[in-house]
Amino acid sequence: IHQIRGNIAHSTLENFYDIDISQWTNENVAQKTQSAIQTLFFHYWQQSKPRLQELHLSQDQERFYFEETMLMLMNWANHFIDDVRNAIHKKKISVQEAVQLLTPIREQKFVSDHYSVQGFVDAIHQLDDEVHIIDYKTNASLELKDEQKLQLAIYSLLYFEKYGKTPAKVGIFFLRHKLKMMDVDEQLLELARREISLVHAHTSACEHIDDYPQHVGPLCK
C-alpha cells in the first residue's frame, strides 16, 4: 500500500503543473489549487484500483489510506499556495507567471556510465540563480535519514556530472509535514562518490549467494 499510494501521490504532483490555469486569479488560486489536486488524486487512485484490490484491504483500511494521502497532498497544496502568493507579492507578477516560475523540471532521469548509477529526480527548481533538487516522501518519518541524505548526495553528483555545476540545495518534501533542505558542498559530493565506490567494490568482489545473507523483515510477507 505504501508503494502504491506513493506512486499515486507522485503522479498527482507531477501532472499538477500541466493543468490549465488560464482562469486562475489572485482570489481563486487557493480554491483552484486544492480542487485540481483533489481531482488528480482521485483520478490516479481510481486508476490504481486493480493494484489496490490485490492487497485485499478492508473498506476501513482503504478509506484510511485514501484520506491520509489526500491530507498529505492538501498539505503540499497549502505550501504551494503560499509560494504562489509570495511570488506574486514580491515580484509583482500574475498568478500564471508565478505558477510558471514555480514549475519544476519533473521526473528527470539521470544516468552515469562513469559511476554506474541512475535515478529519477522528482523535481528540479530553478529559483533565481539557484537550482534546488527536491524529492517527495510519503513516509511517516519527518527527519532526514542517512539513506535519504545519500540519495540526495547521489542526485547532486549526477547533476554535477551532467551540467558541470552543483545544485545550490537539495531536500526532501515530507508530504506529512514540510520541505527540509540542505546545502550542497564538496563534502556531500564526496559522500556519494565514496558510497558508490564501496558498493561497486563489494558487489564486484562477492558473487556467491552466501555473501548476501537474508535479512527477514515485515515486508518479506
PDB file of C-alpha atoms in Angstrom:
ATOM      1  CA  ILE A   1       0.000   0.000   0.000  1.00  0.00           C
ATOM      2  CA  HIS A   2       2.822   2.424   0.808  1.00  0.00           C
ATOM      3  CA  GLN A   3       4.395   1.913  -2.613  1.00  0.00           C
ATOM      4  CA  ILE A   4       1.066   2.254  -4.426  1.00  0.00           C
ATOM      5  CA  ARG A   5      -0.034   5.355  -2.560  1.00  0.00           C
ATOM      6  CA  GLY A   6       3.449   6.831  -3.008  1.00  0.00           C
ATOM      7  CA  ASN A   7       3.113   6.354  -6.760  1.00  0.00           C
ATOM      8  CA  ILE A   8      -0.349   7.942  -6.689  1.00  0.00           C
ATOM      9  CA  ALA A   9       0.956  10.983  -4.794  1.00  0.00           C
ATOM     10  CA  HIS A  10       3.928  11.358  -7.150  1.00  0.00           C
ATOM     11  CA  SER A  11       1.685  11.147 -10.235  1.00  0.00           C
ATOM     12  CA  THR A  12      -0.659  13.764  -8.754  1.00  0.00           C
ATOM     13  CA  LEU A  13       2.158  16.234  -8.104  1.00  0.00           C
ATOM     14  CA  GLU A  14       3.957  15.511 -11.385  1.00  0.00           C
ATOM     15  CA  ASN A  15       0.875  16.207 -13.507  1.00  0.00           C
ATOM     16  CA  PHE A  16      -0.485  19.094 -11.452  1.00  0.00           C
ATOM     17  CA  TYR A  17       1.710  21.554 -13.359  1.00  0.00           C
ATOM     18  CA  ASP A  18       0.182  20.533 -16.710  1.00  0.00           C
ATOM     19  CA  ILE A  19      -3.365  21.667 -15.934  1.00  0.00           C
ATOM     20  CA  ASP A  20      -4.980  24.732 -17.500  1.00  0.00           C
ATOM     21  CA  ILE A  21      -4.518  27.738 -15.201  1.00  0.00           C
ATOM     22  CA  SER A  22      -5.695  30.435 -17.624  1.00  0.00           C
ATOM     23  CA  GLN A  23      -8.732  31.214 -15.423  1.00  0.00           C
ATOM     24  CA  TRP A  24      -6.810  31.391 -12.165  1.00  0.00           C
ATOM     25  CA  THR A  25      -6.805  34.713 -10.283  1.00  0.00           C
ATOM     26  CA  ASN A  26      -5.426  36.064  -7.010  1.00  0.00           C
ATOM     27  CA  GLU A  27      -8.852  35.492  -5.491  1.00  0.00           C
ATOM     28  CA  ASN A  28      -9.403  31.883  -6.576  1.00  0.00           C
ATOM     29  CA  VAL A  29      -5.848  30.480  -6.605  1.00  0.00           C
ATOM     30  CA  ALA A  30      -6.320  28.600  -3.313  1.00  0.00           C
ATOM     31  CA  GLN A  31      -9.627  27.028  -4.313  1.00  0.00           C
ATOM     32  CA  LYS A  32      -8.345  26.178  -7.810  1.00  0.00           C
ATOM     33  CA  THR A  33      -5.167  24.586  -6.470  1.00  0.00           C
ATOM     34  CA  GLN A  34      -6.973  22.448  -3.912  1.00  0.00           C
ATOM     35  CA  SER A  35      -9.645  21.413  -6.426  1.00  0.00           C
ATOM     36  CA  ALA A  36      -7.033  20.434  -9.020  1.00  0.00           C
ATOM     37  CA  ILE A  37      -5.066  18.356  -6.506  1.00  0.00           C
ATOM     38  CA  GLN A  38      -8.224  16.576  -5.330  1.00  0.00           C
ATOM     39  CA  THR A  39      -9.325  15.819  -8.908  1.00  0.00           C
ATOM     40  CA  LEU A  40      -5.926  14.474  -9.932  1.00  0.00           C
ATOM     41  CA  PHE A  41      -5.578  12.424  -6.761  1.00  0.00           C
ATOM     42  CA  PHE A  42      -8.995  10.817  -7.197  1.00  0.00           C
ATOM     43  CA  HIS A  43      -8.168  10.040 -10.844  1.00  0.00           C
ATOM     44  CA  TYR A  44      -4.906   8.263 -10.005  1.00  0.00           C
ATOM     45  CA  TRP A  45      -6.450   6.477  -7.022  1.00  0.00           C
ATOM     46  CA  GLN A  46      -9.183   5.081  -9.261  1.00  0.00           C
ATOM     47  CA  GLN A  47      -6.572   4.171 -11.880  1.00  0.00           C
ATOM     48  CA  SER A  48      -4.726   2.160  -9.223  1.00  0.00           C
ATOM     49  CA  LYS A  49      -7.842   0.272  -8.079  1.00  0.00           C
ATOM     50  CA  PRO A  50      -6.769  -3.080  -9.611  1.00  0.00           C
ATOM     51  CA  ARG A  51      -3.468  -2.962  -7.705  1.00  0.00           C
ATOM     52  CA  LEU A  52      -5.221  -1.863  -4.514  1.00  0.00           C
ATOM     53  CA  GLN A  53      -7.687  -4.743  -4.777  1.00  0.00           C
ATOM     54  CA  GLU A  54      -4.790  -7.194  -4.916  1.00  0.00           C
ATOM     55  CA  LEU A  55      -3.855  -6.104  -1.381  1.00  0.00           C
ATOM     56  CA  HIS A  56      -7.230  -7.281  -0.004  1.00  0.00           C
ATOM     57  CA  LEU A  57      -7.573  -4.273   2.263  1.00  0.00           C
ATOM     58  CA  SER A  58     -10.747  -3.844   4.259  1.00  0.00           C
ATOM     59  CA  GLN A  59     -13.022  -0.921   3.409  1.00  0.00           C
ATOM     60  CA  ASP A  60     -11.852   0.880   6.547  1.00  0.00           C
ATOM     61  CA  GLN A  61      -8.183   0.312   5.707  1.00  0.00           C
ATOM     62  CA  GLU A  62      -8.573   1.616   2.164  1.00  0.00           C
ATOM     63  CA  ARG A  63     -10.543   4.628   3.383  1.00  0.00           C
ATOM     64  CA  PHE A  64      -7.824   5.354   5.944  1.00  0.00           C
ATOM     65  CA  TYR A  65      -5.020   5.366   3.344  1.00  0.00           C
ATOM     66  CA  PHE A  66      -7.168   7.340   0.896  1.00  0.00           C
ATOM     67  CA  GLU A  67      -7.894  10.065   3.437  1.00  0.00           C
ATOM     68  CA  GLU A  68      -4.341  10.108   4.810  1.00  0.00           C
ATOM     69  CA  THR A  69      -2.842  10.510   1.343  1.00  0.00           C
ATOM     70  CA  MET A  70      -5.355  13.222   0.483  1.00  0.00           C
ATOM     71  CA  LEU A  71      -4.335  15.118   3.638  1.00  0.00           C
ATOM     72  CA  MET A  72      -0.669  14.882   2.611  1.00  0.00           C
ATOM     73  CA  LEU A  73      -1.423  16.334  -0.809  1.00  0.00           C
ATOM     74  CA  MET A  74      -3.581  19.088   0.686  1.00  0.00           C
ATOM     75  CA  ASN A  75      -0.643  19.943   2.948  1.00  0.00           C
ATOM     76  CA  TRP A  76       1.580  20.247  -0.134  1.00  0.00           C
ATOM     77  CA  ALA A  77      -1.109  22.342  -1.855  1.00  0.00           C
ATOM     78  CA  ASN A  78      -1.190  24.800   1.045  1.00  0.00           C
ATOM     79  CA  HIS A  79       2.579  25.257   0.849  1.00  0.00           C
ATOM     80  CA  PHE A  80       2.301  25.764  -2.919  1.00  0.00           C
ATOM     81  CA  ILE A  81      -0.443  28.383  -2.471  1.00  0.00           C
ATOM     82  CA  ASP A  82       1.777  30.295  -0.032  1.00  0.00           C
ATOM     83  CA  ASP A  83       4.686  30.139  -2.520  1.00  0.00           C
ATOM     84  CA  VAL A  84       2.478  31.458  -5.343  1.00  0.00           C
ATOM     85  CA  ARG A  85       1.178  34.330  -3.235  1.00  0.00           C
ATOM     86  CA  ASN A  86       4.689  35.221  -2.064  1.00  0.00           C
ATOM     87  CA  ALA A  87       5.947  35.244  -5.663  1.00  0.00           C
ATOM     88  CA  ILE A  88       3.028  37.459  -6.749  1.00  0.00           C
ATOM     89  CA  HIS A  89       3.695  39.898  -3.913  1.00  0.00           C
ATOM     90  CA  LYS A  90       7.495  40.054  -4.177  1.00  0.00           C
ATOM     91  CA  LYS A  91       7.846  40.094  -7.950  1.00  0.00           C
ATOM     92  CA  LYS A  92       4.607  41.926  -8.806  1.00  0.00           C
ATOM     93  CA  ILE A  93       3.584  39.270 -11.327  1.00  0.00           C
ATOM     94  CA  SER A  94       0.370  37.467 -12.304  1.00  0.00           C
ATOM     95  CA  VAL A  95      -0.813  34.131 -10.955  1.00  0.00           C
ATOM     96  CA  GLN A  96       0.096  32.486 -14.247  1.00  0.00           C
ATOM     97  CA  GLU A  97       3.618  33.934 -14.156  1.00  0.00           C
ATOM     98  CA  ALA A  98       4.044  32.858 -10.534  1.00  0.00           C
ATOM     99  CA  VAL A  99       2.985  29.273 -11.269  1.00  0.00           C
ATOM    100  CA  GLN A 100       5.288  29.204 -14.293  1.00  0.00           C
ATOM    101  CA  LEU A 101       8.132  30.439 -12.089  1.00  0.00           C
ATOM    102  CA  LEU A 102       7.472  27.668  -9.574  1.00  0.00           C
ATOM    103  CA  THR A 103       7.037  24.886 -12.148  1.00  0.00           C
ATOM    104  CA  PRO A 104       9.945  22.455 -11.825  1.00  0.00           C
ATOM    105  CA  ILE A 105      11.523  20.030 -14.260  1.00  0.00           C
ATOM    106  CA  ARG A 106       9.813  16.793 -13.252  1.00  0.00           C
ATOM    107  CA  GLU A 107      10.862  13.141 -13.220  1.00  0.00           C
ATOM    108  CA  GLN A 108      14.165  13.798 -14.945  1.00  0.00           C
ATOM    109  CA  LYS A 109      16.229  10.669 -15.479  1.00  0.00           C
ATOM    110  CA  PHE A 110      19.954  10.831 -14.789  1.00  0.00           C
ATOM    111  CA  VAL A 111      22.279   8.079 -15.978  1.00  0.00           C
ATOM    112  CA  SER A 112      26.004   7.961 -15.217  1.00  0.00           C
ATOM    113  CA  ASP A 113      28.128   5.448 -17.099  1.00  0.00           C
ATOM    114  CA  HIS A 114      31.142   6.618 -15.109  1.00  0.00           C
ATOM    115  CA  TYR A 115      29.596   5.842 -11.711  1.00  0.00           C
ATOM    116  CA  SER A 116      27.203   3.103 -12.958  1.00  0.00           C
ATOM    117  CA  VAL A 117      24.331   4.874 -11.233  1.00  0.00           C
ATOM    118  CA  GLN A 118      20.956   6.100 -12.423  1.00  0.00           C
ATOM    119  CA  GLY A 119      17.962   7.743 -10.830  1.00  0.00           C
ATOM    120  CA  PHE A 120      14.791   9.764 -11.366  1.00  0.00           C
ATOM    121  CA  VAL A 121      14.657  13.188  -9.726  1.00  0.00           C
ATOM    122  CA  ASP A 122      11.141  14.226  -8.680  1.00  0.00           C
ATOM    123  CA  ALA A 123      11.579  17.985  -9.109  1.00  0.00           C
ATOM    124  CA  ILE A 124      14.326  20.384 -10.175  1.00  0.00           C
ATOM    125  CA  HIS A 125      13.520  24.019  -9.392  1.00  0.00           C
ATOM    126  CA  GLN A 126      15.308  26.992 -10.957  1.00  0.00           C
ATOM    127  CA  LEU A 127      14.830  29.777  -8.400  1.00  0.00           C
ATOM    128  CA  ASP A 128      16.558  32.978  -9.497  1.00  0.00           C
ATOM    129  CA  ASP A 129      20.219  31.933  -9.813  1.00  0.00           C
ATOM    130  CA  GLU A 130      19.905  28.756  -7.761  1.00  0.00           C
ATOM    131  CA  VAL A 131      18.989  25.173  -8.634  1.00  0.00           C
ATOM    132  CA  HIS A 132      17.124  23.177  -5.980  1.00  0.00           C
ATOM    133  CA  ILE A 133      16.558  19.414  -6.243  1.00  0.00           C
ATOM    134  CA  ILE A 134      13.567  18.040  -4.324  1.00  0.00           C
ATOM    135  CA  ASP A 135      12.311  14.536  -3.640  1.00  0.00           C
ATOM    136  CA  TYR A 136       8.811  13.791  -2.334  1.00  0.00           C
ATOM    137  CA  LYS A 137       8.266  11.352   0.540  1.00  0.00           C
ATOM    138  CA  THR A 138       5.006   9.994   1.951  1.00  0.00           C
ATOM    139  CA  ASN A 139       6.636   8.061   4.805  1.00  0.00           C
ATOM    140  CA  ALA A 140       5.958   8.753   8.464  1.00  0.00           C
ATOM    141  CA  SER A 141       9.435   9.994   9.385  1.00  0.00           C
ATOM    142  CA  LEU A 142       9.916  13.749   9.332  1.00  0.00           C
ATOM    143  CA  GLU A 143      13.712  13.714   9.680  1.00  0.00           C
ATOM    144  CA  LEU A 144      16.389  13.308   7.024  1.00  0.00           C
ATOM    145  CA  LYS A 145      17.805   9.807   7.453  1.00  0.00           C
ATOM    146  CA  ASP A 146      21.278   8.735   6.340  1.00  0.00           C
ATOM    147  CA  GLU A 147      19.912   6.837   3.329  1.00  0.00           C
ATOM    148  CA  GLN A 148      17.911   9.890   2.242  1.00  0.00           C
ATOM    149  CA  LYS A 149      20.956  12.115   2.644  1.00  0.00           C
ATOM    150  CA  LEU A 150      22.878   9.649   0.464  1.00  0.00           C
ATOM    151  CA  GLN A 151      20.085   9.688  -2.140  1.00  0.00           C
ATOM    152  CA  LEU A 152      20.280  13.482  -2.286  1.00  0.00           C
ATOM    153  CA  ALA A 153      24.069  13.337  -2.433  1.00  0.00           C
ATOM    154  CA  ILE A 154      23.906  10.990  -5.438  1.00  0.00           C
ATOM    155  CA  TYR A 155      21.365  13.245  -7.172  1.00  0.00           C
ATOM    156  CA  SER A 156      23.737  16.179  -6.599  1.00  0.00           C
ATOM    157  CA  LEU A 157      26.645  14.204  -8.049  1.00  0.00           C
ATOM    158  CA  LEU A 158      24.623  13.152 -11.101  1.00  0.00           C
ATOM    159  CA  TYR A 159      23.506  16.733 -11.673  1.00  0.00           C
ATOM    160  CA  PHE A 160      27.092  17.950 -11.363  1.00  0.00           C
ATOM    161  CA  GLU A 161      28.329  15.333 -13.835  1.00  0.00           C
ATOM    162  CA  LYS A 162      25.660  16.254 -16.406  1.00  0.00           C
ATOM    163  CA  TYR A 163      25.688  20.044 -16.119  1.00  0.00           C
ATOM    164  CA  GLY A 164      29.150  20.845 -14.752  1.00  0.00           C
ATOM    165  CA  LYS A 165      27.785  22.689 -11.732  1.00  0.00           C
ATOM    166  CA  THR A 166      26.273  21.641  -8.436  1.00  0.00           C
ATOM    167  CA  PRO A 167      22.732  22.452  -7.308  1.00  0.00           C
ATOM    168  CA  ALA A 168      22.681  25.030  -4.518  1.00  0.00           C
ATOM    169  CA  LYS A 169      20.371  22.977  -2.322  1.00  0.00           C
ATOM    170  CA  VAL A 170      18.755  19.552  -2.183  1.00  0.00           C
ATOM    171  CA  GLY A 171      15.940  18.401   0.028  1.00  0.00           C
ATOM    172  CA  ILE A 172      13.005  16.196   0.878  1.00  0.00           C
ATOM    173  CA  PHE A 173       9.419  17.428   0.899  1.00  0.00           C
ATOM    174  CA  PHE A 174       7.867  15.304   3.619  1.00  0.00           C
ATOM    175  CA  LEU A 175       4.258  15.462   2.473  1.00  0.00           C
ATOM    176  CA  ARG A 176       3.001  14.962   6.027  1.00  0.00           C
ATOM    177  CA  HIS A 177       4.960  17.968   7.184  1.00  0.00           C
ATOM    178  CA  LYS A 178       7.117  20.346   5.131  1.00  0.00           C
ATOM    179  CA  LEU A 179      10.158  20.813   2.920  1.00  0.00           C
ATOM    180  CA  LYS A 180      13.569  20.220   4.516  1.00  0.00           C
ATOM    181  CA  MET A 181      16.591  21.451   2.575  1.00  0.00           C
ATOM    182  CA  MET A 182      20.371  21.155   2.879  1.00  0.00           C
ATOM    183  CA  ASP A 183      23.240  22.939   1.160  1.00  0.00           C
ATOM    184  CA  VAL A 184      25.292  21.104  -1.454  1.00  0.00           C
ATOM    185  CA  ASP A 185      29.054  21.195  -0.946  1.00  0.00           C
ATOM    186  CA  GLU A 186      32.100  19.146  -1.892  1.00  0.00           C
ATOM    187  CA  GLN A 187      31.693  17.052   1.264  1.00  0.00           C
ATOM    188  CA  LEU A 188      28.237  15.920   0.099  1.00  0.00           C
ATOM    189  CA  LEU A 189      29.542  15.024  -3.364  1.00  0.00           C
ATOM    190  CA  GLU A 190      32.412  13.085  -1.796  1.00  0.00           C
ATOM    191  CA  LEU A 191      29.918  11.131   0.321  1.00  0.00           C
ATOM    192  CA  ALA A 192      28.188   9.999  -2.878  1.00  0.00           C
ATOM    193  CA  ARG A 193      31.463   9.079  -4.596  1.00  0.00           C
ATOM    194  CA  ARG A 194      32.672   7.099  -1.580  1.00  0.00           C
ATOM    195  CA  GLU A 195      29.451   5.146  -1.035  1.00  0.00           C
ATOM    196  CA  ILE A 196      29.073   4.329  -4.745  1.00  0.00           C
ATOM    197  CA  SER A 197      32.671   3.114  -4.836  1.00  0.00           C
ATOM    198  CA  LEU A 198      32.153   0.933  -1.751  1.00  0.00           C
ATOM    199  CA  VAL A 199      29.048  -0.704  -3.224  1.00  0.00           C
ATOM    200  CA  HIS A 200      30.773  -1.451  -6.518  1.00  0.00           C
ATOM    201  CA  ALA A 201      33.859  -2.785  -4.747  1.00  0.00           C
ATOM    202  CA  HIS A 202      31.734  -5.140  -2.659  1.00  0.00           C
ATOM    203  CA  THR A 203      29.424  -6.399  -5.416  1.00  0.00           C
ATOM    204  CA  SER A 204      32.257  -6.973  -7.888  1.00  0.00           C
ATOM    205  CA  ALA A 205      34.281  -8.926  -5.322  1.00  0.00           C
ATOM    206  CA  CYS A 206      31.441 -11.033  -3.915  1.00  0.00           C
ATOM    207  CA  GLU A 207      29.386 -13.022  -6.393  1.00  0.00           C
ATOM    208  CA  HIS A 208      28.254 -16.008  -4.312  1.00  0.00           C
ATOM    209  CA  ILE A 209      24.740 -16.013  -2.892  1.00  0.00           C
ATOM    210  CA  ASP A 210      26.083 -16.776   0.596  1.00  0.00           C
ATOM    211  CA  ASP A 211      27.763 -13.376   0.585  1.00  0.00           C
ATOM    212  CA  TYR A 212      24.302 -11.779   0.668  1.00  0.00           C
ATOM    213  CA  PRO A 213      22.540 -13.119   3.778  1.00  0.00           C
ATOM    214  CA  GLN A 214      18.800 -12.671   4.050  1.00  0.00           C
ATOM    215  CA  HIS A 215      17.502 -10.050   6.447  1.00  0.00           C
ATOM    216  CA  VAL A 216      13.935 -11.080   7.146  1.00  0.00           C
ATOM    217  CA  GLY A 217      11.673  -8.127   7.894  1.00  0.00           C
ATOM    218  CA  PRO A 218       7.970  -7.295   7.878  1.00  0.00           C
ATOM    219  CA  LEU A 219       7.979  -6.525   4.132  1.00  0.00           C
ATOM    220  CA  CYS A 220       9.036 -10.118   3.308  1.00  0.00           C
ATOM    221  CA  LYS A 221       5.492 -11.381   3.792  1.00  0.00           C
TER     222      LYS A 221
END
